[in-house]
CSV table of C-alpha atoms and ligand atoms in Angstrom, one decimal:
chain,number,residue,atom,x,y,z
A,1,MET,CA,31.1,-22.1,2.1
A,2,THR,CA,27.4,-22.1,1.2
A,3,ILE,CA,26.7,-19.8,-1.6
A,4,GLU,CA,25.6,-16.2,-0.9
A,5,PRO,CA,24.0,-14.9,-4.1
A,6,ILE,CA,23.9,-11.2,-3.2
A,7,ALA,CA,27.0,-9.0,-2.4
A,8,TRP,CA,27.5,-5.3,-1.9
A,9,ASP,CA,30.8,-4.2,-3.5
A,10,GLY,CA,31.7,-0.7,-2.6
A,11,ASP,CA,29.4,1.2,-4.9
A,12,ARG,CA,27.6,-1.6,-6.8
A,13,LEU,CA,25.4,-4.7,-6.2
A,14,ARG,CA,26.7,-8.0,-7.3
A,15,LEU,CA,24.1,-10.7,-8.1
A,16,LEU,CA,24.6,-14.3,-9.1
A,17,ASP,CA,22.5,-14.6,-12.3
A,18,GLN,CA,20.2,-17.5,-11.4
A,19,THR,CA,18.8,-17.8,-14.9
A,20,LEU,CA,22.2,-19.2,-16.1
A,21,LEU,CA,22.6,-21.8,-13.3
A,22,PRO,CA,23.7,-24.6,-13.3
A,23,VAL,CA,25.4,-24.2,-16.6
A,24,GLU,CA,27.2,-21.0,-15.9
A,25,GLU,CA,28.1,-19.2,-12.7
A,26,ALA,CA,28.0,-15.5,-13.8
A,27,TRP,CA,27.8,-12.4,-11.5
A,28,LEU,CA,26.0,-9.3,-12.6
A,29,GLU,CA,27.1,-5.8,-11.5
A,30,LEU,CA,24.2,-3.4,-11.0
A,31,THR,CA,24.7,0.3,-10.4
A,32,ASN,CA,21.1,1.7,-10.5
A,33,HIS,CA,17.6,0.6,-9.3
A,34,ASN,CA,16.4,0.1,-12.9
A,35,GLU,CA,18.8,-2.7,-13.3
A,36,VAL,CA,17.5,-4.2,-10.0
A,37,VAL,CA,14.0,-4.0,-11.4
A,38,GLU,CA,15.1,-5.9,-14.5
A,39,ALA,CA,16.9,-8.5,-12.5
A,40,ILE,CA,13.9,-9.2,-10.3
A,41,ASN,CA,11.4,-9.2,-13.3
A,42,SER,CA,13.5,-11.7,-15.2
A,43,MET,CA,14.2,-13.8,-12.1
A,44,ARG,CA,18.0,-13.4,-12.2
A,45,VAL,CA,17.4,-13.0,-8.5
A,46,ARG,CA,14.4,-14.9,-7.1
A,47,GLY,CA,13.0,-16.4,-3.9
A,48,ALA,CA,11.0,-14.1,-1.6
A,49,PRO,CA,13.8,-13.2,0.9
A,50,ALA,CA,16.4,-12.7,-1.8
A,51,ILE,CA,14.1,-10.5,-3.8
A,52,GLY,CA,13.6,-8.4,-0.6
A,53,VAL,CA,17.3,-8.0,0.0
A,54,ALA,CA,17.8,-7.0,-3.7
A,55,GLY,CA,14.9,-4.5,-3.4
A,56,ALA,CA,16.5,-2.9,-0.3
A,57,TYR,CA,19.8,-2.5,-2.3
A,58,GLY,CA,17.7,-1.1,-5.2
A,59,ILE,CA,16.7,1.7,-2.8
A,60,ALA,CA,20.3,2.2,-1.7
A,61,LEU,CA,21.4,2.4,-5.4
A,62,ALA,CA,18.6,4.9,-6.1
A,63,ALA,CA,19.8,7.0,-3.2
A,64,LEU,CA,23.4,6.9,-4.4
A,65,SER,CA,22.6,7.6,-8.0
A,66,SER,CA,19.9,10.2,-7.5
A,67,ALA,CA,20.6,13.7,-8.9
A,68,GLY,CA,18.3,15.2,-6.3
A,69,SER,CA,20.0,18.4,-4.9
A,70,ASP,CA,18.2,18.3,-1.5
A,71,LEU,CA,16.6,15.7,0.9
A,72,ASP,CA,13.1,16.3,-0.4
A,73,ALA,CA,14.1,15.7,-4.0
A,74,LEU,CA,16.0,12.6,-3.0
A,75,LEU,CA,13.0,11.2,-1.1
A,76,THR,CA,10.7,11.8,-4.1
A,77,ASP,CA,13.2,9.8,-6.3
A,78,LEU,CA,13.3,7.0,-3.7
A,79,ARG,CA,9.5,6.8,-3.5
A,80,SER,CA,9.3,6.4,-7.2
A,81,ALA,CA,12.1,3.7,-7.2
A,82,ALA,CA,10.3,1.9,-4.3
A,83,ASP,CA,7.0,1.8,-6.3
A,84,GLN,CA,8.8,0.4,-9.4
A,85,LEU,CA,10.6,-2.2,-7.3
A,86,ILE,CA,7.5,-3.3,-5.4
A,87,ALA,CA,5.5,-3.7,-8.6
A,88,THR,CA,7.8,-6.3,-10.0
A,89,ARG,CA,6.6,-9.4,-8.2
A,90,PRO,CA,3.3,-9.1,-6.2
A,91,THR,CA,3.0,-12.4,-4.3
A,92,GLY,CA,6.1,-12.3,-1.9
A,93,VAL,CA,5.6,-9.9,0.9
A,94,ASN,CA,9.4,-9.6,1.7
A,95,LEU,CA,10.0,-7.3,-1.2
A,96,ALA,CA,7.6,-4.6,-0.1
A,97,TRP,CA,8.7,-5.1,3.5
A,98,ALA,CA,12.4,-4.6,2.8
A,99,VAL,CA,11.9,-1.7,0.3
A,100,GLU,CA,9.6,0.2,2.7
A,101,ARG,CA,12.0,-0.4,5.6
A,102,THR,CA,15.0,1.0,3.6
A,103,LEU,CA,12.9,3.9,2.4
A,104,ALA,CA,11.7,4.7,6.0
A,105,ALA,CA,15.3,4.7,7.2
A,106,ALA,CA,16.2,7.3,4.5
A,107,GLN,CA,13.1,9.4,5.4
A,108,ALA,CA,14.3,9.5,9.0
A,109,ALA,CA,17.6,11.0,8.0
A,110,GLY,CA,18.5,14.7,8.7
A,111,GLY,CA,20.1,15.5,5.4
A,112,LEU,CA,20.9,14.4,1.8
A,113,GLU,CA,24.3,12.6,2.5
A,114,GLU,CA,23.0,11.0,5.7
A,115,ALA,CA,20.0,9.7,3.8
A,116,ARG,CA,22.3,8.0,1.2
A,117,GLN,CA,24.4,6.4,3.9
A,118,VAL,CA,21.5,5.3,6.0
A,119,ALA,CA,19.7,3.7,3.1
A,120,LEU,CA,22.8,1.6,2.3
A,121,ASN,CA,23.3,0.7,6.0
A,122,GLU,CA,19.7,-0.5,6.2
A,123,ALA,CA,20.1,-2.7,3.1
A,124,LEU,CA,23.3,-4.2,4.6
A,125,ARG,CA,21.5,-4.8,7.9
A,126,ILE,CA,18.5,-6.5,6.1
A,127,GLN,CA,21.0,-8.8,4.3
A,128,ARG,CA,22.9,-9.7,7.5
A,129,GLU,CA,19.7,-10.3,9.4
A,130,ASP,CA,18.4,-12.6,6.7
A,131,ILE,CA,21.4,-14.9,6.9
A,132,ASP,CA,21.5,-14.8,10.8
A,133,GLY,CA,17.7,-15.4,10.8
A,134,ASN,CA,18.0,-18.4,8.5
A,135,LYS,CA,20.6,-20.0,10.7
A,136,ALA,CA,18.4,-19.4,13.8
A,137,LEU,CA,15.4,-20.9,11.9
A,138,GLY,CA,17.5,-23.9,11.0
A,139,GLN,CA,18.3,-24.5,14.7
A,140,HIS,CA,14.6,-24.2,15.7
A,141,GLY,CA,13.7,-26.7,12.9
A,142,LEU,CA,16.1,-29.3,14.3
A,143,GLU,CA,13.5,-30.8,16.7
A,144,LEU,CA,11.3,-31.6,13.7
A,145,VAL,CA,13.9,-33.6,11.8
A,146,PRO,CA,14.5,-37.2,12.8
A,147,GLU,CA,18.1,-38.5,13.1
A,148,ARG,CA,17.8,-40.3,9.8
A,149,ALA,CA,15.4,-38.7,7.4
A,150,THR,CA,14.4,-38.1,3.8
A,151,VAL,CA,13.2,-34.5,3.3
A,152,LEU,CA,10.9,-33.7,0.3
A,153,THR,CA,11.2,-30.1,-0.8
A,154,HIS,CA,9.7,-28.1,-3.6
A,155,CYS,CA,11.1,-25.2,-5.7
A,156,ASN,CA,14.2,-23.6,-4.2
A,157,ALA,CA,14.0,-22.3,-0.7
A,158,GLY,CA,17.7,-22.5,-0.3
A,159,ALA,CA,20.7,-20.2,0.0
A,160,LEU,CA,19.9,-19.0,-3.6
A,161,ALA,CA,16.4,-17.9,-2.5
A,162,THR,CA,17.7,-15.8,0.4
A,163,ALA,CA,20.8,-13.8,1.4
A,164,GLY,CA,22.4,-17.1,2.3
A,165,TYR,CA,21.8,-20.5,4.1
A,166,GLY,CA,18.2,-20.8,3.1
A,167,THR,CA,14.9,-21.4,4.8
A,168,ALA,CA,13.6,-24.9,4.0
A,169,LEU,CA,17.2,-25.8,3.0
A,170,GLY,CA,18.4,-24.0,6.1
A,171,VAL,CA,16.6,-26.6,8.2
A,172,VAL,CA,18.3,-29.3,6.1
A,173,ARG,CA,21.7,-27.7,6.5
A,174,ALA,CA,21.3,-27.3,10.3
A,175,ALA,CA,20.3,-31.0,10.5
A,176,VAL,CA,23.3,-32.1,8.5
A,177,GLU,CA,25.6,-29.9,10.6
A,178,ALA,CA,24.1,-31.5,13.7
A,179,GLY,CA,25.2,-34.9,12.4
A,180,LYS,CA,21.9,-36.2,11.2
A,181,GLN,CA,21.7,-38.5,8.2
A,182,ILE,CA,19.7,-36.5,5.7
A,183,ASP,CA,18.9,-36.9,2.1
A,184,VAL,CA,16.8,-34.6,0.1
A,185,VAL,CA,14.3,-35.2,-2.6
A,186,ALA,CA,13.9,-32.2,-4.8
A,187,THR,CA,11.0,-31.7,-7.2
A,188,GLU,CA,11.9,-30.4,-10.6
A,189,THR,CA,9.4,-27.5,-10.2
A,190,ARG,CA,7.9,-26.8,-13.6
A,191,PRO,CA,7.7,-24.4,-15.3
A,192,LEU,CA,11.0,-22.7,-14.4
A,193,SER,CA,12.7,-25.8,-12.9
A,194,GLN,CA,14.0,-24.1,-9.7
A,195,GLY,CA,14.3,-27.6,-8.1
A,196,ALA,CA,16.3,-29.1,-11.0
A,197,ARG,CA,18.4,-26.1,-11.8
A,198,LEU,CA,19.0,-24.6,-8.3
A,199,THR,CA,18.1,-26.8,-5.4
A,200,SER,CA,20.1,-29.8,-6.6
A,201,TRP,CA,23.0,-27.5,-7.6
A,202,GLU,CA,23.3,-25.9,-4.2
A,203,LEU,CA,22.9,-29.1,-2.2
A,204,LEU,CA,25.4,-31.1,-4.2
A,205,ARG,CA,27.8,-28.2,-4.1
A,206,ASP,CA,27.6,-28.4,-0.2
A,207,GLY,CA,27.9,-32.2,-0.3
A,208,ILE,CA,24.3,-32.9,0.7
A,209,ALA,CA,22.6,-35.9,-0.9
A,210,CYS,CA,19.9,-35.0,-3.3
A,211,ARG,CA,17.6,-36.9,-5.7
A,212,LEU,CA,15.6,-35.1,-8.3
A,213,ILE,CA,12.1,-36.1,-9.3
A,214,VAL,CA,9.6,-34.8,-11.7
A,215,ASP,CA,6.7,-33.0,-10.0
A,216,SER,CA,4.2,-35.7,-10.6
A,217,ALA,CA,6.5,-38.3,-8.9
A,218,ALA,CA,5.8,-36.7,-5.5
A,219,GLY,CA,2.5,-38.8,-5.2
A,220,PRO,CA,4.1,-42.2,-5.6
A,221,LEU,CA,7.1,-41.1,-3.5
A,222,LEU,CA,4.9,-40.2,-0.6
A,223,GLN,CA,2.6,-43.2,-1.2
A,224,ARG,CA,5.6,-45.6,-0.9
A,225,GLY,CA,6.7,-44.0,2.4
A,226,ASP,CA,9.9,-42.7,0.8
A,227,ALA,CA,9.8,-39.3,2.5
A,228,ASP,CA,9.7,-38.7,6.2
A,229,LEU,CA,8.7,-35.0,6.1
A,230,VAL,CA,8.1,-32.2,3.6
A,231,VAL,CA,9.7,-28.8,4.2
A,232,VAL,CA,9.0,-25.9,1.8
A,233,GLY,CA,9.5,-22.1,1.9
A,234,ALA,CA,6.9,-19.4,1.6
A,235,ASP,CA,6.3,-16.2,-0.3
A,236,ARG,CA,3.6,-14.8,2.0
A,237,ILE,CA,1.9,-16.3,5.1
A,238,ALA,CA,-1.5,-14.9,6.1
A,239,ALA,CA,-2.4,-14.3,9.8
A,240,ASN,CA,-4.3,-17.7,9.9
A,241,GLY,CA,-1.3,-19.6,8.5
A,242,ASP,CA,-2.5,-20.0,4.9
A,243,THR,CA,0.7,-20.0,2.9
A,244,ALA,CA,1.5,-18.9,-0.6
A,245,ASN,CA,4.4,-20.7,-2.2
A,246,LYS,CA,5.6,-21.9,-5.6
A,247,ILE,CA,2.8,-23.5,-7.7
A,248,GLY,CA,2.6,-27.2,-6.9
A,249,THR,CA,3.1,-26.7,-3.1
A,250,TYR,CA,-0.6,-27.2,-2.4
A,251,THR,CA,-0.7,-30.5,-4.4
A,252,ILE,CA,2.2,-31.8,-2.3
A,253,ALA,CA,0.5,-30.7,1.0
A,254,VAL,CA,-2.7,-32.6,0.0
A,255,LEU,CA,-0.6,-35.7,-0.8
A,256,ALA,CA,1.4,-35.4,2.4
A,257,ARG,CA,-1.9,-35.3,4.4
A,258,GLU,CA,-3.3,-38.3,2.5
A,259,HIS,CA,-0.1,-40.3,3.3
A,260,GLY,CA,0.4,-39.1,6.9
A,261,VAL,CA,3.6,-37.3,6.2
A,262,PRO,CA,4.1,-34.0,8.2
A,263,PHE,CA,4.2,-30.9,6.0
A,264,TYR,CA,6.3,-27.9,7.3
A,265,VAL,CA,6.7,-24.4,6.1
A,266,ALA,CA,10.0,-22.6,6.9
A,267,ALA,CA,10.1,-18.8,6.5
A,268,PRO,CA,11.4,-15.7,8.3
A,269,THR,CA,8.8,-13.6,10.2
A,270,SER,CA,9.2,-11.0,7.4
A,271,THR,CA,7.2,-13.4,5.2
A,272,ILE,CA,4.2,-13.2,7.6
A,273,ASP,CA,1.6,-10.7,6.5
A,274,MET,CA,-0.6,-10.1,9.6
A,275,SER,CA,-2.7,-7.6,7.6
A,276,LEU,CA,-4.3,-10.5,5.7
A,277,PRO,CA,-6.7,-12.6,7.7
A,278,SER,CA,-6.5,-15.5,5.3
A,279,GLY,CA,-4.9,-16.6,2.1
A,280,ASP,CA,-7.9,-15.4,0.1
A,281,GLY,CA,-6.4,-12.0,0.0
A,282,ILE,CA,-3.0,-13.0,-1.4
A,283,ALA,CA,-2.4,-11.7,-4.9
A,284,ILE,CA,-1.1,-14.5,-7.1
A,285,GLU,CA,1.3,-13.5,-9.8
A,286,GLU,CA,0.5,-14.9,-13.3
A,287,ARG,CA,3.5,-15.2,-15.6
A,288,SER,CA,4.1,-15.4,-19.3
A,289,ALA,CA,2.6,-18.3,-21.4
A,290,ASP,CA,6.0,-18.9,-22.8
A,291,GLU,CA,7.1,-20.4,-19.5
A,292,VAL,CA,4.6,-23.2,-20.1
A,293,THR,CA,4.7,-23.6,-23.9
A,294,LYS,CA,8.5,-23.7,-24.1
A,295,VAL,CA,11.1,-25.7,-22.3
A,296,GLY,CA,14.6,-24.3,-22.3
A,297,GLY,CA,13.5,-21.8,-24.9
A,298,LYS,CA,12.3,-24.6,-27.2
A,299,ARG,CA,8.6,-24.6,-28.1
A,300,ILE,CA,6.7,-27.8,-27.0
A,301,ALA,CA,3.1,-26.6,-27.5
A,302,ARG,CA,1.2,-24.9,-30.3
A,303,GLU,CA,1.6,-21.1,-30.2
A,304,ASP,CA,-2.2,-20.6,-30.1
A,305,VAL,CA,-3.0,-22.8,-27.1
A,306,GLN,CA,-4.6,-21.0,-24.1
A,307,VAL,CA,-2.4,-21.1,-21.0
A,308,PHE,CA,-3.0,-20.7,-17.3
A,309,ASN,CA,0.3,-20.0,-15.5
A,310,PRO,CA,0.0,-19.0,-11.9
A,311,ALA,CA,3.4,-18.7,-10.3
A,312,PHE,CA,2.2,-19.6,-6.8
A,313,ASP,CA,-0.6,-21.4,-5.0
A,314,VAL,CA,-2.0,-21.1,-1.5
A,315,THR,CA,-1.8,-24.1,0.9
A,316,PRO,CA,-4.6,-23.9,3.5
A,317,HIS,CA,-3.4,-23.7,7.1
A,318,ASP,CA,-5.0,-27.0,8.1
A,319,LEU,CA,-2.6,-28.9,5.9
A,320,ILE,CA,0.4,-27.4,7.7
A,321,ALA,CA,1.8,-29.1,10.8
A,322,ALA,CA,4.1,-26.2,11.8
A,323,ILE,CA,5.7,-23.0,10.6
A,324,ILE,CA,9.4,-22.7,11.4
A,325,THR,CA,10.7,-19.1,11.8
A,326,GLU,CA,13.8,-17.5,13.2
A,327,ARG,CA,11.9,-16.7,16.4
A,328,GLY,CA,10.6,-20.2,17.0
A,329,ILE,CA,8.1,-22.7,15.7
A,330,ALA,CA,4.4,-21.8,15.3
A,331,ARG,CA,1.9,-24.7,15.7
A,332,PRO,CA,-1.8,-24.7,15.2
A,333,PRO,CA,-3.9,-22.7,16.0
A,334,PHE,CA,-1.7,-20.4,13.9
A,335,VAL,CA,-3.8,-17.3,14.5
A,336,ASP,CA,-2.5,-17.1,18.1
A,337,ALA,CA,1.0,-18.5,17.4
A,338,LEU,CA,1.8,-16.1,14.5
A,339,GLN,CA,0.5,-13.2,16.5
A,340,ASP,CA,2.9,-14.1,19.3
A,341,LEU,CA,5.8,-14.5,17.0
A,342,THR,CA,5.3,-11.2,15.2
A,343,ARG,CA,4.6,-9.1,18.3
B,1,LIG,O1,9.2,-17.7,-8.4
B,1,LIG,P1,10.3,-17.9,-7.4
B,1,LIG,O2,11.4,-18.8,-7.8
B,1,LIG,O3,10.8,-16.6,-6.8
B,1,LIG,O4,9.6,-18.6,-6.2
B,1,LIG,C1,10.3,-19.0,-5.1
B,1,LIG,C2,9.5,-19.7,-4.1
B,1,LIG,O5,8.3,-20.0,-4.2
B,1,LIG,C3,10.2,-20.1,-2.8
B,1,LIG,O6,9.8,-21.3,-2.3
B,1,LIG,C4,9.8,-19.0,-1.8
B,1,LIG,O7,10.1,-17.7,-2.3
B,1,LIG,C5,10.6,-19.2,-0.5
B,1,LIG,S1,12.3,-18.9,-0.7
B,1,LIG,C6,13.1,-19.0,0.8
């Protein structure tokens, strides 16, 4: 079975520690929201939808472990936990969406015990919806994938980045399940190597052909006509279709346009942020210089070098051929199409 990296186990959250893959498959057991905050900050769980699901469980854990003696006290604790969770990673919108949704469910409860139960039920529902949504998204994406195709993808928008099945890799999985001849080219994805460590791991585990390239090989690959389509995930999509995704996505989109290869984004509608008219308003997370100056914990650059390390970039909507969601495919003009899908 395709890996599902998040599991609720009675009174605790189990997370597959993605920082240790592919060398070690170790599961964490988290019993309070502070541990969830740590897991998101250190990218033990990563990928916008997976972070959202973990955040929802963070609220459920806060509800279960709160010492609040009445509903008001519990809700005060939950608001504070929500703020801490949402502050961990600013670019992906799924986190705030899932945390606020779980909190709102607790706020609508009539009493303390009901609020605890309702928060947990909501987190379970968000997790289930994510997997079901990815499978639906994969089915919608089928029409964009030829019978024989090489798919170029970036970062990891797979089962590991979601509750299961994946978004970009959900499209790949659906195509393979439909009997299409698919092989995937995964970019390494510096600096944290999600492509090398995670995408190739989960695809090979499921028996899906995968070749790994360094990020800078995407140009010659597309130039030689060695990829038929590009499919990537998203962390936040503005109302006009501008899409924030892992740093390096924009470069691939420009290369795809240059070489006439269609560039698709696959994401659940929870990744669409209709409050932002364009990608200009998307906050881009900057991460530690160590991620650039070290590889696998080993220093490769002088300690005193200046570093610029944005974790994401924004691909302008005019480079995107279609956005594949669980509710259907949005095509340009995205302003209208995304409005319809999120109504
Ligand atoms: O920094 P990460 O590993 O959390 O970034 C992940 C990505 O950019 C993914 O492509 C995106 O979240 C979509 S995952 C379905």
